[in-house]
Amino acid sequence: MNMSFGVVLKSRLTGELRYYHSSFNKNLIFQRPVVISGRSDIDDFLRKFVSKDIEEIILNGRPNSEWVLELLSNLTIYVTKLGAYPLVGSPPELPNYIKGNPYIISMDRNHRTHKPFEDNLCFFRCLAYHVKSETVCFDRTPNALFRKYQAVVAGTDSTKSFKGVTFNDLGELERIFECNLFVYELKPQDGQTVPIAELLRRSPCRFESSMYLNYYDGHFSYITNMAHYSHTFRCTKCDRLFKRNKKLQCHIPRCKQNVSFKFPGGIYELPPSVFDRLESFGIPILNEDRYYLYRITYDIETYLDKENVLQSNGPKLQFIGQHKPLSISVCSNVPGYKEPQCFVSEGDPSNIVDNFITYCTEIGQSAFNLIKSTPAINNAICELEDKLKGNQDDEADNVDNNEEFVDGNVKSLLGSLLNHCHQIPVIGFNSGKNDIDVIKGLMYHSLEKLNDDDKLPTIKQIIKRNNDHMAISTKWFKFLDIKNYLAPGCSYAQFLKAYKCTEEEGFLPVRVDGLAR
């Protein structure tokens, strides 16, 4: 059983209303249908339903954050009727892992004539063997047990016309013969020679005697020894494995029906920031002094160069042009660099990228001096330098291992703090897929020219998601895409409107396919 709501969503911007009908394939209340076999299961189903956050489930399936829940219009309950597992006697041929198991009596052939049974009394043959009643003759005792069963249920079938018992009949059979019935199934695994046993039916254990059956393709076989029947048992709800059947029996009443994953490294925890490390070192920094106050914003316009076209490698691929940077606009909130600057291409894309990186480096150096001169940061740098200088002034013979360890921590912490002051955020809108992709090759060479320390790499870190450059970290810059920090589907116009900007998004009036235009 499962449920789904039909809902009406409302647009925050336009007030438009949309109806989304309930569906069996989307926005279901439960990820997996809940099996209902009795009144207790219904009560448990209702308790789970009450504990669910319906609004959160519905909003997770909306197109984007523009839409909010307006109305729950209807509820659809999906009920799937399960089959009853008809037991139709012996299958044509039992697999080798059942016939070869010494602790399973297959009950598929007459032990005297070795001919397969043609009736559907495999359950009663297992029961006859279990109660040790005339076990030498399989023909009479199963018939007697079958007639007792027919008398109780008022059946009129003969042994030849009987279709077999079902899983739903096992409860009544327990009551009639006063025997607990447990049903298992051996399932082979890919790449493994030994199958895994799964419990298909667990008895409520109302009687002293218990019978264990093996189920395969509409046929019951008798299990003589559960301790050696299988070396691996699996819970069908959570897929947990056990070496003994008793542990599986103890686990099933407490099973949470969810697969529990154990991670050897523990849960993920954010690494301590440079300010957390400073605080643990006895140099606290107030929260308002931890933020990087300055940033650079940029935008790149491109043109389609049809003259320098790349050669295709295949007969079906043809390049008609190549996007090259036309102009790069830069602005920042660093004092002295607040006026917008625009670099226009004169034909060589590398020159415009060099000018862009050089100008951003000037802004970054100015921001570094401003951040470094703030009282809180300046005091922290001075304290770390004093501690480092004090350790270096000590004689080498008097320095023990503990002081060497502290000295290394001070150097690492000072480097992390200066790196925080160095890296100014360079932010674009949807730049990870567009702007960076156009200039990434030229930008690397420009950054390499300005790298004054051969020991440090030109680019420290690149974070990508498919073709999206989410972050590029260098000594002076941290290129970021603001779209990764907004709601999905947010356009540039919506971004400007959310922050009440009077400027609007501009458009080029013509298609630029060359510098001549």
Coordinates of C-alpha atoms in Angstrom, one line a residue:
M1 CA 0.0 0.0 0.0
N2 CA 1.2 3.5 -0.8
M3 CA -0.3 7.0 -1.2
S4 CA 0.1 10.1 -3.2
F5 CA -1.4 13.6 -3.0
G6 CA -2.8 15.7 -5.7
V7 CA -1.7 19.3 -5.1
V8 CA -2.1 22.9 -6.3
L9 CA 1.1 25.0 -6.4
K10 CA 1.2 28.8 -6.7
S11 CA 3.9 30.9 -8.3
R12 CA 5.4 33.5 -6.0
L13 CA 6.2 35.9 -8.8
T14 CA 3.1 35.7 -11.1
G15 CA 0.4 34.2 -8.8
E16 CA -0.2 31.4 -11.4
L17 CA -1.8 28.2 -10.1
R18 CA -0.9 24.8 -11.3
Y19 CA -2.5 21.4 -10.5
Y20 CA -0.3 18.3 -10.2
H21 CA -2.2 15.1 -10.1
S22 CA -1.3 12.2 -7.8
S23 CA 0.9 9.6 -9.4
F24 CA 2.1 6.1 -8.7
N25 CA 5.6 6.9 -10.0
K26 CA 6.3 10.3 -8.4
N27 CA 5.9 12.1 -5.0
L28 CA 4.8 9.0 -3.2
I29 CA 4.5 9.2 0.6
F30 CA 6.7 6.1 1.1
Q31 CA 9.7 5.2 -0.9
R32 CA 8.7 1.6 -0.8
P33 CA 5.2 0.2 -0.6
V34 CA 4.2 -1.0 2.8
V35 CA 3.1 -4.7 3.2
I36 CA -0.3 -5.0 4.9
S37 CA -1.2 -8.5 6.3
G38 CA -3.3 -7.6 9.4
R39 CA -4.7 -5.0 11.6
S40 CA -1.4 -4.3 13.3
D41 CA 0.2 -3.5 9.9
I42 CA -2.6 -1.0 9.3
D43 CA -2.0 0.7 12.6
D44 CA 1.7 0.8 11.9
F45 CA 1.0 2.2 8.4
L46 CA -1.1 5.0 9.9
R47 CA 1.6 5.8 12.5
K48 CA 4.2 6.1 9.8
F49 CA 1.9 8.3 7.7
V50 CA 1.3 10.7 10.6
S51 CA 5.0 11.1 11.2
K52 CA 5.7 12.1 7.6
D53 CA 6.3 15.8 6.7
I54 CA 3.8 15.9 3.8
E55 CA 4.7 19.5 2.8
E56 CA 8.4 18.7 2.5
I57 CA 7.7 15.6 0.3
I58 CA 5.6 17.7 -2.0
L59 CA 8.0 20.7 -2.2
N60 CA 10.9 18.3 -3.1
G61 CA 9.1 17.5 -6.3
R62 CA 8.2 21.1 -7.4
P63 CA 9.8 22.5 -10.6
N64 CA 11.8 25.2 -8.7
S65 CA 11.7 27.3 -5.5
E66 CA 9.4 29.8 -7.2
W67 CA 6.4 27.5 -6.5
V68 CA 4.8 27.1 -3.1
L69 CA 2.1 24.8 -1.8
E70 CA -1.4 26.3 -2.1
L71 CA -3.8 23.4 -1.6
L72 CA -3.9 19.7 -1.0
S73 CA -6.8 18.8 -3.4
N74 CA -7.0 15.0 -3.2
L75 CA -5.4 11.8 -1.9
T76 CA -5.0 8.6 -3.9
I77 CA -4.3 5.3 -2.1
Y78 CA -2.6 2.6 -4.2
V79 CA -3.3 -0.9 -3.2
T80 CA -1.4 -3.8 -4.9
K81 CA -2.7 -7.2 -4.2
L82 CA 0.0 -9.7 -3.7
G83 CA 0.0 -13.3 -5.1
A84 CA -0.7 -16.2 -2.9
Y85 CA 2.3 -18.4 -3.8
P86 CA 0.4 -21.5 -5.2
L87 CA 2.2 -24.7 -4.3
V88 CA 1.6 -27.0 -7.3
G89 CA 3.8 -30.0 -6.2
S90 CA 7.1 -31.0 -7.6
P91 CA 8.8 -28.8 -10.2
P92 CA 10.2 -30.5 -13.4
E93 CA 13.7 -30.6 -11.9
L94 CA 15.2 -29.3 -8.7
P95 CA 18.6 -27.5 -8.9
N96 CA 21.8 -29.2 -7.8
Y97 CA 22.2 -27.0 -4.7
I98 CA 19.0 -28.4 -3.3
K99 CA 19.4 -32.0 -4.5
G100 CA 23.0 -32.0 -3.3
N101 CA 22.3 -30.6 0.1
P102 CA 22.4 -33.5 2.6
Y103 CA 20.1 -31.7 5.0
I104 CA 17.2 -31.3 2.6
I105 CA 14.8 -34.1 1.6
S106 CA 13.5 -33.0 -1.7
M107 CA 10.2 -34.9 -1.7
D108 CA 10.0 -34.9 -5.5
R109 CA 10.4 -38.6 -6.2
N110 CA 9.3 -41.9 -4.7
H111 CA 12.2 -43.3 -2.9
R112 CA 11.3 -46.9 -4.0
T113 CA 10.5 -46.5 -7.7
H114 CA 12.6 -43.2 -8.2
K115 CA 9.7 -41.9 -10.2
P116 CA 8.5 -38.3 -9.8
F117 CA 5.3 -37.7 -7.9
E118 CA 2.4 -36.6 -10.1
D119 CA 0.2 -35.1 -7.3
N120 CA 0.5 -31.9 -5.3
L121 CA 0.9 -33.3 -1.8
C122 CA 4.5 -32.3 -1.2
F123 CA 3.5 -30.4 2.0
F124 CA 1.8 -33.4 3.5
R125 CA 4.8 -35.6 2.7
C126 CA 7.0 -33.2 4.6
L127 CA 4.6 -33.2 7.4
A128 CA 4.4 -37.0 7.4
Y129 CA 8.2 -37.3 7.6
H130 CA 8.2 -34.7 10.4
V131 CA 5.7 -36.5 12.7
K132 CA 7.4 -39.9 12.0
S133 CA 4.1 -41.5 11.1
E134 CA 4.6 -44.5 8.8
T135 CA 7.5 -42.8 7.1
V136 CA 8.4 -46.0 5.2
C137 CA 5.4 -45.6 3.0
F138 CA 4.9 -42.2 1.5
D139 CA 1.7 -43.1 -0.2
R140 CA -0.7 -43.7 2.8
T141 CA 0.5 -41.3 5.5
P142 CA 0.4 -38.2 3.3
N143 CA -3.1 -39.2 2.1
A144 CA -4.3 -39.6 5.7
L145 CA -3.0 -36.2 6.7
F146 CA -4.5 -34.7 3.5
R147 CA -7.9 -36.2 4.4
K148 CA -7.7 -34.7 7.9
Y149 CA -7.0 -31.3 6.4
Q150 CA -9.9 -31.7 3.9
A151 CA -12.3 -32.7 6.7
V152 CA -11.5 -29.5 8.7
V153 CA -11.7 -27.1 5.8
A154 CA -14.7 -28.9 4.3
G155 CA -12.9 -29.6 1.0
T156 CA -14.0 -31.9 -1.7
D157 CA -10.8 -32.3 -3.7
S158 CA -9.2 -35.7 -4.2
T159 CA -5.5 -36.3 -4.0
K160 CA -5.3 -36.1 -7.8
S161 CA -7.4 -33.0 -8.2
F162 CA -5.9 -31.1 -5.3
K163 CA -4.1 -28.0 -6.5
G164 CA -1.8 -27.5 -3.5
V165 CA -1.7 -25.3 -0.4
T166 CA -0.8 -21.6 -0.5
F167 CA 1.2 -19.4 1.9
N168 CA -2.1 -18.1 3.2
D169 CA -3.2 -21.6 4.2
L170 CA -0.1 -22.2 6.4
G171 CA -1.7 -20.5 9.4
E172 CA -4.7 -22.8 9.3
L173 CA -2.4 -25.8 8.7
E174 CA -0.5 -24.9 11.9
R175 CA -3.7 -24.9 13.9
I176 CA -4.9 -28.2 12.5
F177 CA -1.7 -30.1 13.0
E178 CA -0.4 -28.1 16.0
C179 CA 3.0 -27.6 14.4
N180 CA 4.9 -24.3 13.8
L181 CA 5.8 -23.8 10.2
F182 CA 8.9 -21.9 9.0
V183 CA 9.6 -21.5 5.3
Y184 CA 13.0 -20.7 3.8
E185 CA 14.3 -20.3 0.3
L186 CA 17.9 -20.8 -0.9
K187 CA 19.0 -18.1 -3.4
P188 CA 22.2 -18.5 -5.4
Q189 CA 24.5 -15.5 -5.6
D190 CA 26.5 -14.3 -8.6
G191 CA 30.1 -15.4 -8.2
Q192 CA 29.4 -17.6 -5.2
T193 CA 29.0 -21.4 -5.0
V194 CA 27.0 -21.4 -1.7
P195 CA 23.5 -20.0 -1.8
I196 CA 22.1 -17.7 0.9
A197 CA 19.0 -18.6 2.8
E198 CA 16.1 -16.2 3.2
L199 CA 13.2 -16.5 5.6
L200 CA 9.9 -16.4 3.7
R201 CA 7.5 -17.1 6.5
R202 CA 8.1 -16.9 10.3
S203 CA 5.7 -18.7 12.6
P204 CA 4.2 -17.1 15.7
C205 CA 5.4 -20.2 17.6
R206 CA 2.2 -21.3 19.4
F207 CA 3.1 -25.0 19.6
E208 CA 5.9 -27.1 20.8
S209 CA 6.7 -28.8 17.5
S210 CA 8.3 -26.8 14.7
M211 CA 8.8 -27.9 11.0
Y212 CA 11.2 -26.2 8.6
L213 CA 10.5 -26.2 4.9
N214 CA 12.5 -25.2 1.9
Y215 CA 10.6 -23.5 -0.9
Y216 CA 11.6 -23.6 -4.6
D217 CA 9.4 -22.8 -7.6
G218 CA 6.1 -24.0 -6.2
H219 CA 7.5 -26.9 -4.2
F220 CA 8.2 -27.7 -0.6
S221 CA 11.2 -29.8 0.6
Y222 CA 11.9 -30.9 4.1
I223 CA 14.8 -29.5 6.1
T224 CA 16.2 -32.0 8.5
N225 CA 18.8 -29.9 10.3
M226 CA 18.6 -26.1 10.4
A227 CA 22.1 -25.7 11.9
H228 CA 23.7 -27.2 8.8
Y229 CA 21.0 -26.2 6.2
S230 CA 22.9 -23.0 5.3
H231 CA 25.9 -21.1 6.6
T232 CA 24.4 -17.7 5.7
F233 CA 21.0 -16.3 6.4
R234 CA 19.7 -12.9 5.1
C235 CA 17.0 -10.6 6.3
T236 CA 14.6 -9.9 3.5
K237 CA 13.9 -6.4 4.9
C238 CA 17.3 -4.9 5.5
D239 CA 19.6 -7.4 3.6
R240 CA 21.7 -8.0 6.7
L241 CA 23.5 -11.3 6.8
F242 CA 23.8 -13.7 9.7
K243 CA 25.8 -16.9 10.2
R244 CA 23.1 -18.6 12.3
N245 CA 19.3 -19.0 12.0
K246 CA 18.8 -18.1 15.7
K247 CA 20.4 -14.7 15.2
L248 CA 18.2 -14.0 12.2
Q249 CA 15.1 -15.0 14.3
C250 CA 16.2 -12.6 17.1
H251 CA 16.8 -9.8 14.5
I252 CA 13.5 -9.9 12.6
P253 CA 11.2 -8.5 15.4
R254 CA 13.6 -5.5 15.8
C255 CA 14.4 -5.0 12.1
K256 CA 14.0 -1.3 11.1
Q257 CA 13.4 -2.2 7.5
N258 CA 16.2 0.0 6.3
V259 CA 19.7 -0.8 5.1
S260 CA 22.2 0.5 7.7
F261 CA 25.5 1.6 6.1
K262 CA 28.6 1.6 8.3
F263 CA 31.4 4.0 7.2
P264 CA 34.8 3.2 8.7
G265 CA 35.8 6.8 8.9
G266 CA 32.7 7.9 10.8
I267 CA 30.4 10.7 9.9
Y268 CA 31.7 13.6 7.9
E269 CA 32.8 16.6 9.9
L270 CA 33.9 20.0 8.5
P271 CA 37.6 20.5 8.9
P272 CA 38.5 23.4 11.3
S273 CA 38.9 26.7 9.6
V274 CA 41.9 28.9 10.0
F275 CA 40.0 31.0 12.6
D276 CA 39.1 27.8 14.6
R277 CA 42.8 26.9 14.6
L278 CA 43.8 30.4 15.7
E279 CA 41.2 30.2 18.6
S280 CA 42.6 26.8 19.7
F281 CA 46.1 28.4 19.6
G282 CA 45.0 31.1 22.0
I283 CA 44.4 33.9 19.3
P284 CA 40.6 34.5 19.1
I285 CA 39.1 36.4 16.2
L286 CA 35.7 38.0 16.4
N287 CA 33.0 36.7 13.9
E288 CA 32.7 40.1 12.2
D289 CA 36.4 40.1 11.5
R290 CA 36.4 36.7 9.9
Y291 CA 34.6 37.7 6.7
Y292 CA 36.5 38.6 3.6
L293 CA 35.1 42.1 2.8
Y294 CA 36.3 42.5 -0.8
R295 CA 35.4 40.8 -4.1
I296 CA 35.8 41.1 -7.8
T297 CA 33.0 40.6 -10.3
Y298 CA 33.4 40.0 -14.0
D299 CA 31.5 39.2 -17.2
I300 CA 32.7 38.0 -20.6
E301 CA 31.1 38.6 -24.0
T302 CA 32.2 36.4 -26.9
Y303 CA 31.9 36.5 -30.7
L304 CA 31.8 33.6 -33.1
D305 CA 35.1 33.4 -35.1
K306 CA 34.3 31.7 -38.4
E307 CA 37.7 32.2 -40.0
N308 CA 39.9 30.1 -37.6
V309 CA 37.7 27.0 -37.6
L310 CA 38.9 23.8 -36.0
Q311 CA 39.4 20.8 -38.3
S312 CA 36.9 17.9 -37.6
N313 CA 38.2 14.4 -37.0
G314 CA 35.1 12.6 -38.4
P315 CA 33.0 12.7 -41.5
K316 CA 29.8 13.6 -39.5
L317 CA 31.3 16.4 -37.4
Q318 CA 31.8 19.9 -38.7
F319 CA 32.8 23.0 -36.9
I320 CA 31.3 26.2 -38.2
G321 CA 33.0 28.6 -35.8
Q322 CA 34.8 29.1 -32.5
H323 CA 33.8 31.3 -29.6
K324 CA 36.5 33.8 -28.6
P325 CA 36.4 36.6 -26.0
L326 CA 35.2 39.9 -27.3
S327 CA 35.2 41.9 -24.1
I328 CA 35.8 41.4 -20.4
S329 CA 34.1 43.7 -17.9
V330 CA 35.6 43.9 -14.3
C331 CA 34.4 45.7 -11.2
S332 CA 35.2 45.4 -7.5
N333 CA 34.4 47.0 -4.1
V334 CA 38.1 47.5 -3.3
P335 CA 38.9 51.2 -2.7
G336 CA 40.5 52.7 -5.8
Y337 CA 39.1 50.0 -8.1
K338 CA 35.3 50.6 -7.8
E339 CA 35.0 52.0 -11.3
P340 CA 34.0 49.4 -13.9
Q341 CA 36.8 48.5 -16.3
C342 CA 36.2 47.0 -19.8
F343 CA 38.9 45.2 -21.8
V344 CA 38.0 44.9 -25.5
S345 CA 39.7 42.5 -27.9
E346 CA 41.8 43.7 -30.8
G347 CA 42.2 40.3 -32.4
D348 CA 44.5 38.5 -30.1
P349 CA 42.5 36.7 -27.3
S350 CA 45.6 36.2 -25.2
N351 CA 46.2 40.0 -24.8
I352 CA 42.7 40.6 -23.4
V353 CA 43.0 37.7 -21.0
D354 CA 46.5 38.9 -19.9
N355 CA 45.1 42.4 -19.2
F356 CA 42.2 40.9 -17.3
I357 CA 44.4 38.7 -15.0
T358 CA 46.9 41.6 -14.5
Y359 CA 44.2 44.0 -13.5
C360 CA 42.7 41.5 -11.1
T361 CA 46.1 40.8 -9.6
E362 CA 46.5 44.6 -8.9
I363 CA 43.1 44.5 -7.2
G364 CA 44.0 41.4 -5.2
Q365 CA 47.3 42.9 -4.0
S366 CA 45.5 46.0 -2.8
A367 CA 42.8 43.9 -1.1
F368 CA 45.6 41.8 0.6
N369 CA 47.2 45.0 2.1
L370 CA 43.8 46.2 3.3
I371 CA 42.8 42.9 4.9
K372 CA 46.3 42.4 6.4
S373 CA 46.2 45.8 8.0
T374 CA 42.9 45.3 9.9
P375 CA 43.6 45.3 13.6
A376 CA 42.4 41.7 14.3
I377 CA 44.3 40.1 11.4
N378 CA 47.4 42.2 11.9
N379 CA 47.6 41.3 15.6
A380 CA 47.2 37.6 14.8
I381 CA 50.0 37.7 12.1
C382 CA 52.3 39.6 14.5
E383 CA 51.7 37.0 17.3
L384 CA 52.4 34.1 15.1
E385 CA 55.5 35.7 13.7
D386 CA 56.7 36.5 17.2
K387 CA 56.2 32.9 18.3
L388 CA 57.9 31.6 15.2
K389 CA 60.8 34.0 15.7
G390 CA 61.1 33.1 19.4
N391 CA 61.4 29.4 18.5
Q392 CA 64.0 30.1 15.8
D393 CA 66.2 32.1 18.3
D394 CA 66.5 29.2 20.6
E395 CA 69.6 27.1 20.3
A396 CA 69.2 23.9 18.4
D397 CA 70.4 21.7 21.2
N398 CA 67.8 23.0 23.6
V399 CA 64.9 22.3 21.2
D400 CA 63.0 19.1 22.0
N401 CA 60.5 17.2 19.8
N402 CA 57.5 19.1 21.4
E403 CA 58.9 22.5 20.4
E404 CA 59.6 21.3 16.9
F405 CA 56.0 20.2 16.6
V406 CA 54.7 23.6 17.9
D407 CA 57.1 25.3 15.4
G408 CA 55.6 23.4 12.5
N409 CA 52.1 24.2 13.6
V410 CA 52.9 27.9 13.8
K411 CA 54.3 27.9 10.3
S412 CA 51.3 26.0 8.9
L413 CA 48.8 28.3 10.7
L414 CA 50.6 31.5 9.5
G415 CA 50.6 30.2 6.0
S416 CA 46.9 29.4 6.1
L417 CA 46.1 32.9 7.5
L418 CA 48.2 34.6 4.8
N419 CA 46.5 32.5 2.2
H420 CA 43.1 33.6 3.4
C421 CA 44.3 37.2 3.1
H422 CA 45.7 36.6 -0.4
Q423 CA 42.7 35.0 -2.1
I424 CA 40.1 37.4 -3.2
P425 CA 36.9 35.9 -4.6
V426 CA 36.4 36.5 -8.3
I427 CA 32.7 36.0 -8.9
G428 CA 30.7 35.5 -12.1
F429 CA 27.1 34.5 -12.9
N430 CA 26.9 31.2 -14.7
S431 CA 30.6 31.6 -15.3
G432 CA 31.5 28.0 -14.5
K433 CA 30.0 26.7 -17.7
N434 CA 30.4 29.7 -20.0
D435 CA 33.0 32.4 -19.1
I436 CA 35.7 30.1 -17.6
D437 CA 35.2 27.6 -20.4
V438 CA 36.1 30.3 -23.0
I439 CA 39.3 31.6 -21.4
K440 CA 40.5 28.6 -19.3
G441 CA 43.4 27.7 -21.6
L442 CA 44.6 31.3 -22.0
M443 CA 43.9 32.1 -18.3
Y444 CA 46.3 29.3 -17.2
H445 CA 49.2 30.8 -19.2
S446 CA 48.4 34.3 -17.9
L447 CA 48.5 33.0 -14.3
E448 CA 51.7 31.2 -15.0
K449 CA 53.4 34.4 -16.2
L450 CA 52.5 36.1 -12.9
N451 CA 53.6 33.2 -10.7
D452 CA 56.6 34.6 -8.9
D453 CA 57.3 31.5 -6.8
D454 CA 58.4 28.4 -8.7
K455 CA 57.8 26.3 -5.7
L456 CA 54.1 26.9 -5.6
P457 CA 51.8 25.6 -8.3
T458 CA 50.0 28.0 -10.6
I459 CA 46.6 26.6 -9.8
K460 CA 46.2 25.1 -6.3
Q461 CA 42.8 23.4 -6.7
I462 CA 40.1 22.9 -9.3
I463 CA 36.6 21.6 -8.4
K464 CA 34.5 20.5 -11.4
R465 CA 31.0 19.0 -11.7
N466 CA 30.8 17.5 -15.2
N467 CA 31.6 20.5 -17.4
D468 CA 30.9 23.1 -14.7
H469 CA 34.0 24.7 -13.0
M470 CA 32.6 25.2 -9.5
A471 CA 35.8 26.7 -8.1
I472 CA 39.4 27.5 -9.2
S473 CA 41.9 28.4 -6.5
T474 CA 45.2 30.2 -7.1
K475 CA 47.6 32.2 -4.9
W476 CA 45.7 35.5 -5.5
F477 CA 42.2 34.4 -6.6
K478 CA 39.4 32.1 -5.9
F479 CA 37.1 31.9 -9.0
L480 CA 33.5 31.1 -8.0
D481 CA 30.2 30.9 -9.7
I482 CA 27.4 32.6 -7.7
K483 CA 24.8 30.4 -9.4
N484 CA 26.0 27.4 -7.3
Y485 CA 24.8 29.3 -4.2
L486 CA 21.4 30.2 -5.5
A487 CA 18.1 28.3 -5.8
P488 CA 18.0 25.9 -8.8
G489 CA 16.7 27.6 -12.0
C490 CA 17.3 31.2 -10.8
S491 CA 17.9 33.5 -13.8
Y492 CA 20.1 36.6 -13.8
A493 CA 17.0 38.8 -14.0
Q494 CA 15.6 37.1 -10.9
F495 CA 18.9 37.4 -9.1
L496 CA 18.9 41.2 -9.7
K497 CA 15.3 41.5 -8.7
A498 CA 15.8 39.5 -5.4
Y499 CA 18.5 42.0 -4.3
K500 CA 16.5 45.0 -5.5
C501 CA 19.0 46.2 -8.1
T502 CA 17.9 49.0 -10.4
E503 CA 20.2 47.8 -13.2
E504 CA 18.8 45.3 -15.7
E505 CA 20.4 42.6 -17.8
G506 CA 21.7 44.0 -21.1
F507 CA 21.5 42.4 -24.6
L508 CA 23.6 42.9 -27.7
P509 CA 21.4 44.2 -30.5
V510 CA 23.1 42.1 -33.2
R511 CA 24.8 38.8 -33.6
V512 CA 28.5 39.4 -33.4
D513 CA 30.3 36.9 -35.7
G514 CA 33.6 38.9 -36.1
L515 CA 35.5 41.9 -34.8
A516 CA 34.6 43.9 -37.9
R517 CA 31.1 44.2 -36.7

